[in-house]
Amino acid sequence: MILGDLSACVFIDGEALPEYDVTDSSTPTENRIICWIASAAGKKFGVRGEILAQQSSGIRSTVSVDGVRCPAWVIPPGWSGTMERTYLSNEYVRRDFIFSNIELTDDDSMLGDQNSKDIGQIVFEVKRGEYHVKEKVDNVNIHALRVREGKVHERSKKAFSHCVGFGEETPCRDLWTSDYIIVDNSPATVFIFKYTRLDILQAMGIAPPVPKTSIETEDYDDEVEVNDGLNEPSPSEDVKPQIQQLEMELQRLRAQLTSSEDRKPSCVKLKRGVSRRQRAAIEVIDLTED
């Protein structure tokens, strides 16, 4: 999604996920753009933000997953480029983002749990202000990175099937800075990615249904072409003797017809000749007697 001089997306295996039902809104304090994406349980993912043009002020950008806020990027004025967040971290360990199945419960004590209201949302927020650098103070004493991953009441998130889980802790070697931003009064820019399974998005009419693949159509066409006689067993071996017998019978009949036509004119001439000779002989005999 793009809003002003900023863009953001959620990606899996380096590829941005398709975005559905994109809407935007503006208030004096916030410019917001929202979309739906299809999640896949067990897949690691990341959030990519991009500053498309140099900014005159400093920027603080933050990623939140299911309400869990990640460390912010603090960017000095004049910088443009891309930033990616694929894990939750502190100064010592990190845990990858992973789409996971929601664990539901019928425990009514969880029905109004405020911690579950942000499940199903990935947020990328950008604020502007005055950029400062200060001396870094190391006051982090807890090396472990603990995140609340509780159950969700079954009536709380009917349209959601996934949540964000976190991978195993691994050592983190990120360089942390002590830069900070004093936020000004300009509107914040907020990208919100709502996520759930693709089949649920299709059932809700948000994502288009999966069309019949061209592969199936091509297979069907190929089958028609094959059935057109290329690979079917030929019946010629069965009917060839019958064809030969019929051809011989046809030749015999034609021969009889030709013979009959040749004999018919001579027979007629013979009869006519005999008749004339008989009549001539009778006349000669009659003349002699007189």
PDB file of C-alpha atoms in Angstrom:
ATOM      1  CA  MET A   1       0.000   0.000   0.000  1.00  0.00           C
ATOM      2  CA  ILE A   2       1.124   3.556  -0.702  1.00  0.00           C
ATOM      3  CA  LEU A   3       0.065   6.644   1.179  1.00  0.00           C
ATOM      4  CA  GLY A   4       1.789   9.918   0.327  1.00  0.00           C
ATOM      5  CA  ASP A   5       5.571   9.534   0.375  1.00  0.00           C
ATOM      6  CA  LEU A   6       5.383   6.246   2.287  1.00  0.00           C
ATOM      7  CA  SER A   7       4.629   2.649   1.411  1.00  0.00           C
ATOM      8  CA  ALA A   8       4.372  -0.602   3.352  1.00  0.00           C
ATOM      9  CA  CYS A   9       3.669  -4.276   2.776  1.00  0.00           C
ATOM     10  CA  VAL A  10       3.735  -7.647   4.532  1.00  0.00           C
ATOM     11  CA  PHE A  11       5.892 -10.250   2.836  1.00  0.00           C
ATOM     12  CA  ILE A  12       6.551 -13.991   2.957  1.00  0.00           C
ATOM     13  CA  ASP A  13       9.722 -15.444   1.445  1.00  0.00           C
ATOM     14  CA  GLY A  14      10.612 -11.982   0.186  1.00  0.00           C
ATOM     15  CA  GLU A  15       7.383 -11.580  -1.847  1.00  0.00           C
ATOM     16  CA  ALA A  16       4.762  -8.973  -0.910  1.00  0.00           C
ATOM     17  CA  LEU A  17       1.369 -10.512  -0.144  1.00  0.00           C
ATOM     18  CA  PRO A  18      -1.634  -9.497  -2.277  1.00  0.00           C
ATOM     19  CA  GLU A  19      -3.745  -6.802  -0.637  1.00  0.00           C
ATOM     20  CA  TYR A  20      -7.555  -6.864  -0.697  1.00  0.00           C
ATOM     21  CA  ASP A  21     -10.297  -4.347   0.047  1.00  0.00           C
ATOM     22  CA  VAL A  22      -7.959  -1.349   0.462  1.00  0.00           C
ATOM     23  CA  THR A  23      -9.562   1.687   2.110  1.00  0.00           C
ATOM     24  CA  ASP A  24      -8.127   4.928   3.468  1.00  0.00           C
ATOM     25  CA  SER A  25      -9.283   7.716   5.731  1.00  0.00           C
ATOM     26  CA  SER A  26      -7.909  10.950   7.164  1.00  0.00           C
ATOM     27  CA  THR A  27      -8.346  12.962  10.336  1.00  0.00           C
ATOM     28  CA  PRO A  28      -6.429  15.992  11.622  1.00  0.00           C
ATOM     29  CA  THR A  29      -4.203  13.659  13.649  1.00  0.00           C
ATOM     30  CA  GLU A  30      -3.884  10.588  11.424  1.00  0.00           C
ATOM     31  CA  ASN A  31      -3.829   9.405   7.813  1.00  0.00           C
ATOM     32  CA  ARG A  32      -4.826   5.741   7.781  1.00  0.00           C
ATOM     33  CA  ILE A  33      -4.926   3.041   5.120  1.00  0.00           C
ATOM     34  CA  ILE A  34      -6.285  -0.468   5.753  1.00  0.00           C
ATOM     35  CA  CYS A  35      -6.314  -3.710   3.779  1.00  0.00           C
ATOM     36  CA  TRP A  36      -6.731  -7.463   4.191  1.00  0.00           C
ATOM     37  CA  ILE A  37      -4.045 -10.049   3.488  1.00  0.00           C
ATOM     38  CA  ALA A  38      -4.124 -13.850   3.486  1.00  0.00           C
ATOM     39  CA  SER A  39      -2.050 -15.503   6.205  1.00  0.00           C
ATOM     40  CA  ALA A  40      -0.692 -19.052   6.215  1.00  0.00           C
ATOM     41  CA  ALA A  41      -0.102 -20.926   9.455  1.00  0.00           C
ATOM     42  CA  GLY A  42       3.516 -21.873  10.024  1.00  0.00           C
ATOM     43  CA  LYS A  43       4.899 -19.258   7.622  1.00  0.00           C
ATOM     44  CA  LYS A  44       7.451 -16.685   8.758  1.00  0.00           C
ATOM     45  CA  PHE A  45       6.734 -13.159   7.596  1.00  0.00           C
ATOM     46  CA  GLY A  46       8.054  -9.638   7.764  1.00  0.00           C
ATOM     47  CA  VAL A  47       6.965  -6.017   7.401  1.00  0.00           C
ATOM     48  CA  ARG A  48       8.625  -3.780   4.838  1.00  0.00           C
ATOM     49  CA  GLY A  49       8.345  -0.001   4.968  1.00  0.00           C
ATOM     50  CA  GLU A  50       9.748   2.463   2.477  1.00  0.00           C
ATOM     51  CA  ILE A  51      10.299   6.207   2.514  1.00  0.00           C
ATOM     52  CA  LEU A  52       9.864   7.159  -1.113  1.00  0.00           C
ATOM     53  CA  ALA A  53      11.187  10.717  -0.884  1.00  0.00           C
ATOM     54  CA  GLN A  54      13.524  12.599   1.428  1.00  0.00           C
ATOM     55  CA  GLN A  55      11.802  14.185   4.405  1.00  0.00           C
ATOM     56  CA  SER A  56      12.582  17.555   5.919  1.00  0.00           C
ATOM     57  CA  SER A  57      12.001  16.246   9.459  1.00  0.00           C
ATOM     58  CA  GLY A  58      13.059  13.193  11.411  1.00  0.00           C
ATOM     59  CA  ILE A  59      10.950  10.045  11.333  1.00  0.00           C
ATOM     60  CA  ARG A  60      10.062   7.428  13.917  1.00  0.00           C
ATOM     61  CA  SER A  61       8.526   4.277  12.472  1.00  0.00           C
ATOM     62  CA  THR A  62       7.170   1.379  14.494  1.00  0.00           C
ATOM     63  CA  VAL A  63       5.823  -2.100  13.738  1.00  0.00           C
ATOM     64  CA  SER A  64       3.195  -3.710  15.976  1.00  0.00           C
ATOM     65  CA  VAL A  65       1.968  -7.304  15.600  1.00  0.00           C
ATOM     66  CA  ASP A  66      -1.223  -8.295  17.440  1.00  0.00           C
ATOM     67  CA  GLY A  67      -0.659  -5.271  19.673  1.00  0.00           C
ATOM     68  CA  VAL A  68       2.938  -6.225  20.516  1.00  0.00           C
ATOM     69  CA  ARG A  69       5.125  -3.219  19.792  1.00  0.00           C
ATOM     70  CA  CYS A  70       8.580  -3.721  18.301  1.00  0.00           C
ATOM     71  CA  PRO A  71      11.575  -1.383  18.761  1.00  0.00           C
ATOM     72  CA  ALA A  72      11.259   1.746  16.630  1.00  0.00           C
ATOM     73  CA  TRP A  73      13.424   2.964  13.776  1.00  0.00           C
ATOM     74  CA  VAL A  74      14.596   6.547  14.227  1.00  0.00           C
ATOM     75  CA  ILE A  75      15.581   8.132  10.926  1.00  0.00           C
ATOM     76  CA  PRO A  76      17.320  11.493  10.440  1.00  0.00           C
ATOM     77  CA  PRO A  77      16.017  14.133   7.993  1.00  0.00           C
ATOM     78  CA  GLY A  78      16.959  13.709   4.345  1.00  0.00           C
ATOM     79  CA  TRP A  79      17.041   9.909   4.410  1.00  0.00           C
ATOM     80  CA  SER A  80      15.038   7.738   2.004  1.00  0.00           C
ATOM     81  CA  GLY A  81      15.053   3.985   1.525  1.00  0.00           C
ATOM     82  CA  THR A  82      13.642   0.688   2.776  1.00  0.00           C
ATOM     83  CA  MET A  83      13.430  -0.851   6.231  1.00  0.00           C
ATOM     84  CA  GLU A  84      12.315  -4.356   7.175  1.00  0.00           C
ATOM     85  CA  ARG A  85      11.206  -5.961  10.409  1.00  0.00           C
ATOM     86  CA  THR A  86      10.996  -9.760  10.570  1.00  0.00           C
ATOM     87  CA  TYR A  87      11.344 -10.360  14.301  1.00  0.00           C
ATOM     88  CA  LEU A  88      10.748  -9.028  17.801  1.00  0.00           C
ATOM     89  CA  SER A  89      13.977  -8.213  19.642  1.00  0.00           C
ATOM     90  CA  ASN A  90      15.665  -6.528  22.509  1.00  0.00           C
ATOM     91  CA  GLU A  91      19.384  -5.865  22.761  1.00  0.00           C
ATOM     92  CA  TYR A  92      20.174  -9.513  23.420  1.00  0.00           C
ATOM     93  CA  VAL A  93      17.777 -11.933  21.727  1.00  0.00           C
ATOM     94  CA  ARG A  94      15.328 -12.032  18.869  1.00  0.00           C
ATOM     95  CA  ARG A  95      12.238 -14.075  17.934  1.00  0.00           C
ATOM     96  CA  ASP A  96      10.949 -14.382  14.368  1.00  0.00           C
ATOM     97  CA  PHE A  97       7.384 -13.472  13.367  1.00  0.00           C
ATOM     98  CA  ILE A  98       5.354 -16.588  12.472  1.00  0.00           C
ATOM     99  CA  PHE A  99       1.695 -16.891  11.510  1.00  0.00           C
ATOM    100  CA  SER A 100       0.115 -19.375  13.919  1.00  0.00           C
ATOM    101  CA  ASN A 101      -3.298 -20.882  14.587  1.00  0.00           C
ATOM    102  CA  ILE A 102      -5.397 -19.125  17.205  1.00  0.00           C
ATOM    103  CA  GLU A 103      -6.016 -21.155  20.329  1.00  0.00           C
ATOM    104  CA  LEU A 104      -9.669 -20.651  21.293  1.00  0.00           C
ATOM    105  CA  THR A 105     -11.299 -21.128  24.673  1.00  0.00           C
ATOM    106  CA  ASP A 106     -14.852 -21.036  26.031  1.00  0.00           C
ATOM    107  CA  ASP A 107     -13.660 -19.558  29.320  1.00  0.00           C
ATOM    108  CA  ASP A 108     -15.940 -16.512  29.733  1.00  0.00           C
ATOM    109  CA  SER A 109     -13.312 -14.754  31.849  1.00  0.00           C
ATOM    110  CA  MET A 110     -11.427 -14.231  28.570  1.00  0.00           C
ATOM    111  CA  LEU A 111     -14.417 -12.732  26.721  1.00  0.00           C
ATOM    112  CA  GLY A 112     -13.575  -9.110  27.473  1.00  0.00           C
ATOM    113  CA  ASP A 113      -9.801  -9.512  27.426  1.00  0.00           C
ATOM    114  CA  GLN A 114      -8.321  -6.279  26.051  1.00  0.00           C
ATOM    115  CA  ASN A 115      -5.093  -8.028  25.145  1.00  0.00           C
ATOM    116  CA  SER A 116      -6.898  -9.940  22.373  1.00  0.00           C
ATOM    117  CA  LYS A 117      -8.570  -6.944  20.699  1.00  0.00           C
ATOM    118  CA  ASP A 118      -5.563  -6.318  18.437  1.00  0.00           C
ATOM    119  CA  ILE A 119      -5.124  -9.937  17.353  1.00  0.00           C
ATOM    120  CA  GLY A 120      -5.386 -10.200  13.580  1.00  0.00           C
ATOM    121  CA  GLN A 121      -3.717  -6.863  12.845  1.00  0.00           C
ATOM    122  CA  ILE A 122      -0.221  -5.861  11.765  1.00  0.00           C
ATOM    123  CA  VAL A 123       0.448  -2.134  12.029  1.00  0.00           C
ATOM    124  CA  PHE A 124       3.180   0.026  10.547  1.00  0.00           C
ATOM    125  CA  GLU A 125       3.096   3.565  11.985  1.00  0.00           C
ATOM    126  CA  VAL A 126       5.159   6.582  11.004  1.00  0.00           C
ATOM    127  CA  LYS A 127       5.431   9.829  12.970  1.00  0.00           C
ATOM    128  CA  ARG A 128       7.475  12.930  12.199  1.00  0.00           C
ATOM    129  CA  GLY A 129       9.264  15.360  14.443  1.00  0.00           C
ATOM    130  CA  GLU A 130      12.518  16.926  15.531  1.00  0.00           C
ATOM    131  CA  TYR A 131      15.488  14.568  15.362  1.00  0.00           C
ATOM    132  CA  HIS A 132      17.885  14.314  18.348  1.00  0.00           C
ATOM    133  CA  VAL A 133      20.893  12.233  19.360  1.00  0.00           C
ATOM    134  CA  LYS A 134      21.765  11.543  22.978  1.00  0.00           C
ATOM    135  CA  GLU A 135      24.317   9.467  24.799  1.00  0.00           C
ATOM    136  CA  LYS A 136      23.211   5.864  25.069  1.00  0.00           C
ATOM    137  CA  VAL A 137      22.482   4.482  28.528  1.00  0.00           C
ATOM    138  CA  ASP A 138      22.412   0.708  28.931  1.00  0.00           C
ATOM    139  CA  ASN A 139      19.673   0.000  31.466  1.00  0.00           C
ATOM    140  CA  VAL A 140      18.413  -3.329  30.137  1.00  0.00           C
ATOM    141  CA  ASN A 141      19.045  -6.035  32.688  1.00  0.00           C
ATOM    142  CA  ILE A 142      16.734  -8.783  31.432  1.00  0.00           C
ATOM    143  CA  HIS A 143      18.120 -10.696  28.492  1.00  0.00           C
ATOM    144  CA  ALA A 144      15.063 -12.901  27.906  1.00  0.00           C
ATOM    145  CA  LEU A 145      12.335 -11.732  25.533  1.00  0.00           C
ATOM    146  CA  ARG A 146       8.957 -12.734  26.907  1.00  0.00           C
ATOM    147  CA  VAL A 147       5.704 -12.118  25.061  1.00  0.00           C
ATOM    148  CA  ARG A 148       2.212 -12.895  26.273  1.00  0.00           C
ATOM    149  CA  GLU A 149       0.735 -15.546  23.977  1.00  0.00           C
ATOM    150  CA  GLY A 150      -2.567 -16.409  25.617  1.00  0.00           C
ATOM    151  CA  LYS A 151      -5.856 -17.943  24.505  1.00  0.00           C
ATOM    152  CA  VAL A 152      -8.703 -16.072  22.811  1.00  0.00           C
ATOM    153  CA  HIS A 153     -12.385 -16.491  23.571  1.00  0.00           C
ATOM    154  CA  GLU A 154     -14.166 -18.287  20.755  1.00  0.00           C
ATOM    155  CA  ARG A 155     -16.750 -15.486  20.391  1.00  0.00           C
ATOM    156  CA  SER A 156     -14.163 -12.698  20.253  1.00  0.00           C
ATOM    157  CA  LYS A 157     -12.598 -13.274  16.818  1.00  0.00           C
ATOM    158  CA  LYS A 158     -15.042 -15.143  14.620  1.00  0.00           C
ATOM    159  CA  ALA A 159     -13.454 -13.958  11.353  1.00  0.00           C
ATOM    160  CA  PHE A 160      -9.917 -14.703  12.478  1.00  0.00           C
ATOM    161  CA  SER A 161      -8.186 -18.054  12.424  1.00  0.00           C
ATOM    162  CA  HIS A 162      -4.542 -17.020  12.860  1.00  0.00           C
ATOM    163  CA  CYS A 163      -2.445 -14.971  15.231  1.00  0.00           C
ATOM    164  CA  VAL A 164       1.208 -13.957  15.338  1.00  0.00           C
ATOM    165  CA  GLY A 165       3.472 -16.389  17.115  1.00  0.00           C
ATOM    166  CA  PHE A 166       7.151 -15.954  17.835  1.00  0.00           C
ATOM    167  CA  GLY A 167      10.016 -18.291  17.091  1.00  0.00           C
ATOM    168  CA  GLU A 168      12.679 -19.556  19.429  1.00  0.00           C
ATOM    169  CA  GLU A 169      15.020 -17.016  20.976  1.00  0.00           C
ATOM    170  CA  THR A 170      18.270 -16.520  19.096  1.00  0.00           C
ATOM    171  CA  PRO A 171      21.150 -14.146  19.879  1.00  0.00           C
ATOM    172  CA  CYS A 172      20.592 -10.619  18.602  1.00  0.00           C
ATOM    173  CA  ARG A 173      23.475  -8.526  17.315  1.00  0.00           C
ATOM    174  CA  ASP A 174      21.522  -5.475  16.212  1.00  0.00           C
ATOM    175  CA  LEU A 175      23.185  -2.127  16.819  1.00  0.00           C
ATOM    176  CA  TRP A 176      20.924   0.004  18.939  1.00  0.00           C
ATOM    177  CA  THR A 177      21.124   3.773  18.790  1.00  0.00           C
ATOM    178  CA  SER A 178      20.068   6.429  21.231  1.00  0.00           C
ATOM    179  CA  ASP A 179      18.514   8.674  18.583  1.00  0.00           C
ATOM    180  CA  TYR A 180      14.992   9.900  19.290  1.00  0.00           C
ATOM    181  CA  ILE A 181      12.260  12.075  17.849  1.00  0.00           C
ATOM    182  CA  ILE A 182      10.259  14.795  19.525  1.00  0.00           C
ATOM    183  CA  VAL A 183       6.977  14.267  17.691  1.00  0.00           C
ATOM    184  CA  ASP A 184       5.407  17.341  16.110  1.00  0.00           C
ATOM    185  CA  ASN A 185       1.748  18.066  15.348  1.00  0.00           C
ATOM    186  CA  SER A 186       1.740  16.677  11.811  1.00  0.00           C
ATOM    187  CA  PRO A 187      -0.644  13.752  11.202  1.00  0.00           C
ATOM    188  CA  ALA A 188       0.746  10.278  11.744  1.00  0.00           C
ATOM    189  CA  THR A 189       0.663   7.828   8.844  1.00  0.00           C
ATOM    190  CA  VAL A 190      -0.699   4.394   9.751  1.00  0.00           C
ATOM    191  CA  PHE A 191      -0.782   1.232   7.632  1.00  0.00           C
ATOM    192  CA  ILE A 192      -3.017  -1.538   9.002  1.00  0.00           C
ATOM    193  CA  PHE A 193      -2.913  -5.073   7.619  1.00  0.00           C
ATOM    194  CA  LYS A 194      -5.776  -7.287   8.782  1.00  0.00           C
ATOM    195  CA  TYR A 195      -5.064 -10.949   8.189  1.00  0.00           C
ATOM    196  CA  THR A 196      -6.781 -14.335   8.186  1.00  0.00           C
ATOM    197  CA  ARG A 197      -6.942 -17.466   6.027  1.00  0.00           C
ATOM    198  CA  LEU A 198      -7.549 -17.052   2.299  1.00  0.00           C
ATOM    199  CA  ASP A 199     -10.655 -19.263   2.285  1.00  0.00           C
ATOM    200  CA  ILE A 200     -12.229 -17.070   4.972  1.00  0.00           C
ATOM    201  CA  LEU A 201     -11.472 -13.945   2.932  1.00  0.00           C
ATOM    202  CA  GLN A 202     -13.107 -15.606  -0.070  1.00  0.00           C
ATOM    203  CA  ALA A 203     -16.158 -16.606   1.967  1.00  0.00           C
ATOM    204  CA  MET A 204     -16.459 -13.004   3.162  1.00  0.00           C
ATOM    205  CA  GLY A 205     -16.298 -11.757  -0.422  1.00  0.00           C
ATOM    206  CA  ILE A 206     -13.067  -9.863   0.248  1.00  0.00           C
ATOM    207  CA  ALA A 207     -10.732 -12.000  -1.859  1.00  0.00           C
ATOM    208  CA  PRO A 208     -11.811 -13.320  -5.277  1.00  0.00           C
ATOM    209  CA  PRO A 209     -12.564 -17.041  -5.560  1.00  0.00           C
ATOM    210  CA  VAL A 210      -9.881 -19.267  -6.994  1.00  0.00           C
ATOM    211  CA  PRO A 211     -10.607 -19.678 -10.744  1.00  0.00           C
ATOM    212  CA  LYS A 212     -10.295 -22.979 -12.537  1.00  0.00           C
ATOM    213  CA  THR A 213      -6.678 -23.273 -13.479  1.00  0.00           C
ATOM    214  CA  SER A 214      -5.600 -23.199 -17.103  1.00  0.00           C
ATOM    215  CA  ILE A 215      -3.820 -26.485 -16.476  1.00  0.00           C
ATOM    216  CA  GLU A 216      -7.149 -28.238 -15.967  1.00  0.00           C
ATOM    217  CA  THR A 217      -8.526 -26.687 -19.162  1.00  0.00           C
ATOM    218  CA  GLU A 218      -5.452 -27.667 -21.130  1.00  0.00           C
ATOM    219  CA  ASP A 219      -5.692 -31.230 -19.853  1.00  0.00           C
ATOM    220  CA  TYR A 220      -9.322 -31.341 -20.947  1.00  0.00           C
ATOM    221  CA  ASP A 221      -8.466 -30.002 -24.406  1.00  0.00           C
ATOM    222  CA  ASP A 222      -5.637 -32.477 -24.753  1.00  0.00           C
ATOM    223  CA  GLU A 223      -7.991 -35.264 -23.829  1.00  0.00           C
ATOM    224  CA  VAL A 224     -10.399 -34.184 -26.548  1.00  0.00           C
ATOM    225  CA  GLU A 225      -7.596 -34.132 -29.095  1.00  0.00           C
ATOM    226  CA  VAL A 226      -6.400 -37.575 -28.037  1.00  0.00           C
ATOM    227  CA  ASN A 227      -9.907 -38.989 -28.309  1.00  0.00           C
ATOM    228  CA  ASP A 228     -10.102 -37.608 -31.837  1.00  0.00           C
ATOM    229  CA  GLY A 229      -8.501 -40.810 -33.048  1.00  0.00           C
ATOM    230  CA  LEU A 230      -4.778 -40.425 -32.499  1.00  0.00           C
ATOM    231  CA  ASN A 231      -4.363 -42.964 -29.753  1.00  0.00           C
ATOM    232  CA  GLU A 232      -7.565 -45.000 -29.982  1.00  0.00           C
ATOM    233  CA  PRO A 233      -7.178 -48.560 -31.395  1.00  0.00           C
ATOM    234  CA  SER A 234      -7.915 -48.577 -35.152  1.00  0.00           C
ATOM    235  CA  PRO A 235     -10.854 -50.750 -36.301  1.00  0.00           C
ATOM    236  CA  SER A 236      -9.313 -51.250 -39.783  1.00  0.00           C
ATOM    237  CA  GLU A 237      -7.961 -54.700 -38.969  1.00  0.00           C
ATOM    238  CA  ASP A 238     -11.464 -55.919 -38.107  1.00  0.00           C
ATOM    239  CA  VAL A 239     -13.282 -54.566 -41.172  1.00  0.00           C
ATOM    240  CA  LYS A 240     -10.566 -55.059 -43.811  1.00  0.00           C
ATOM    241  CA  PRO A 241     -11.682 -58.608 -44.744  1.00  0.00           C
ATOM    242  CA  GLN A 242     -15.272 -57.416 -45.089  1.00  0.00           C
ATOM    243  CA  ILE A 243     -14.157 -54.521 -47.301  1.00  0.00           C
ATOM    244  CA  GLN A 244     -12.165 -56.876 -49.545  1.00  0.00           C
ATOM    245  CA  GLN A 245     -15.112 -59.258 -49.838  1.00  0.00           C
ATOM    246  CA  LEU A 246     -17.469 -56.444 -50.728  1.00  0.00           C
ATOM    247  CA  GLU A 247     -15.057 -55.087 -53.330  1.00  0.00           C
ATOM    248  CA  MET A 248     -14.798 -58.526 -54.962  1.00  0.00           C
ATOM    249  CA  GLU A 249     -18.573 -58.846 -55.016  1.00  0.00           C
ATOM    250  CA  LEU A 250     -18.850 -55.388 -56.540  1.00  0.00           C
ATOM    251  CA  GLN A 251     -16.342 -56.290 -59.255  1.00  0.00           C
ATOM    252  CA  ARG A 252     -18.293 -59.479 -60.055  1.00  0.00           C
ATOM    253  CA  LEU A 253     -21.549 -57.589 -60.371  1.00  0.00           C
ATOM    254  CA  ARG A 254     -19.956 -54.961 -62.582  1.00  0.00           C
ATOM    255  CA  ALA A 255     -18.536 -57.704 -64.819  1.00  0.00           C
ATOM    256  CA  GLN A 256     -21.953 -59.285 -65.174  1.00  0.00           C
ATOM    257  CA  LEU A 257     -23.492 -55.928 -66.032  1.00  0.00           C
ATOM    258  CA  THR A 258     -20.858 -55.257 -68.704  1.00  0.00           C
ATOM    259  CA  SER A 259     -21.291 -58.718 -70.241  1.00  0.00           C
ATOM    260  CA  SER A 260     -25.035 -58.323 -70.315  1.00  0.00           C
ATOM    261  CA  GLU A 261     -24.832 -54.968 -72.069  1.00  0.00           C
ATOM    262  CA  ASP A 262     -22.403 -56.340 -74.698  1.00  0.00           C
ATOM    263  CA  ARG A 263     -24.613 -59.340 -75.593  1.00  0.00           C
ATOM    264  CA  LYS A 264     -27.925 -57.530 -75.794  1.00  0.00           C
ATOM    265  CA  PRO A 265     -27.365 -55.603 -79.138  1.00  0.00           C
ATOM    266  CA  SER A 266     -26.037 -58.725 -81.038  1.00  0.00           C
ATOM    267  CA  CYS A 267     -28.987 -60.751 -79.926  1.00  0.00           C
ATOM    268  CA  VAL A 268     -31.370 -58.193 -81.308  1.00  0.00           C
ATOM    269  CA  LYS A 269     -29.488 -58.021 -84.638  1.00  0.00           C
ATOM    270  CA  LEU A 270     -29.515 -61.798 -84.892  1.00  0.00           C
ATOM    271  CA  LYS A 271     -33.226 -61.980 -84.457  1.00  0.00           C
ATOM    272  CA  ARG A 272     -33.772 -59.258 -87.011  1.00  0.00           C
ATOM    273  CA  GLY A 273     -31.457 -60.946 -89.529  1.00  0.00           C
ATOM    274  CA  VAL A 274     -33.167 -64.313 -89.180  1.00  0.00           C
ATOM    275  CA  SER A 275     -36.561 -62.789 -89.634  1.00  0.00           C
ATOM    276  CA  ARG A 276     -35.537 -61.100 -92.899  1.00  0.00           C
ATOM    277  CA  ARG A 277     -33.961 -64.249 -94.348  1.00  0.00           C
ATOM    278  CA  GLN A 278     -37.003 -66.304 -93.483  1.00  0.00           C
ATOM    279  CA  ARG A 279     -39.280 -63.812 -95.172  1.00  0.00           C
ATOM    280  CA  ALA A 280     -36.994 -63.659 -98.245  1.00  0.00           C
ATOM    281  CA  ALA A 281     -36.932 -67.456 -98.540  1.00  0.00           C
ATOM    282  CA  ILE A 282     -40.700 -67.726 -98.460  1.00  0.00           C
ATOM    283  CA  GLU A 283     -41.015 -65.145-101.184  1.00  0.00           C
ATOM    284  CA  VAL A 284     -38.551 -66.996-103.473  1.00  0.00           C
ATOM    285  CA  ILE A 285     -40.393 -70.252-103.093  1.00  0.00           C
ATOM    286  CA  ASP A 286     -43.679 -68.621-103.894  1.00  0.00           C
ATOM    287  CA  LEU A 287     -42.296 -67.068-107.142  1.00  0.00           C
ATOM    288  CA  THR A 288     -40.878 -70.368-108.353  1.00  0.00           C
ATOM    289  CA  GLU A 289     -44.155 -72.191-107.975  1.00  0.00           C
ATOM    290  CA  ASP A 290     -45.986 -69.610-110.110  1.00  0.00           C
TER     291      ASP A 290
END
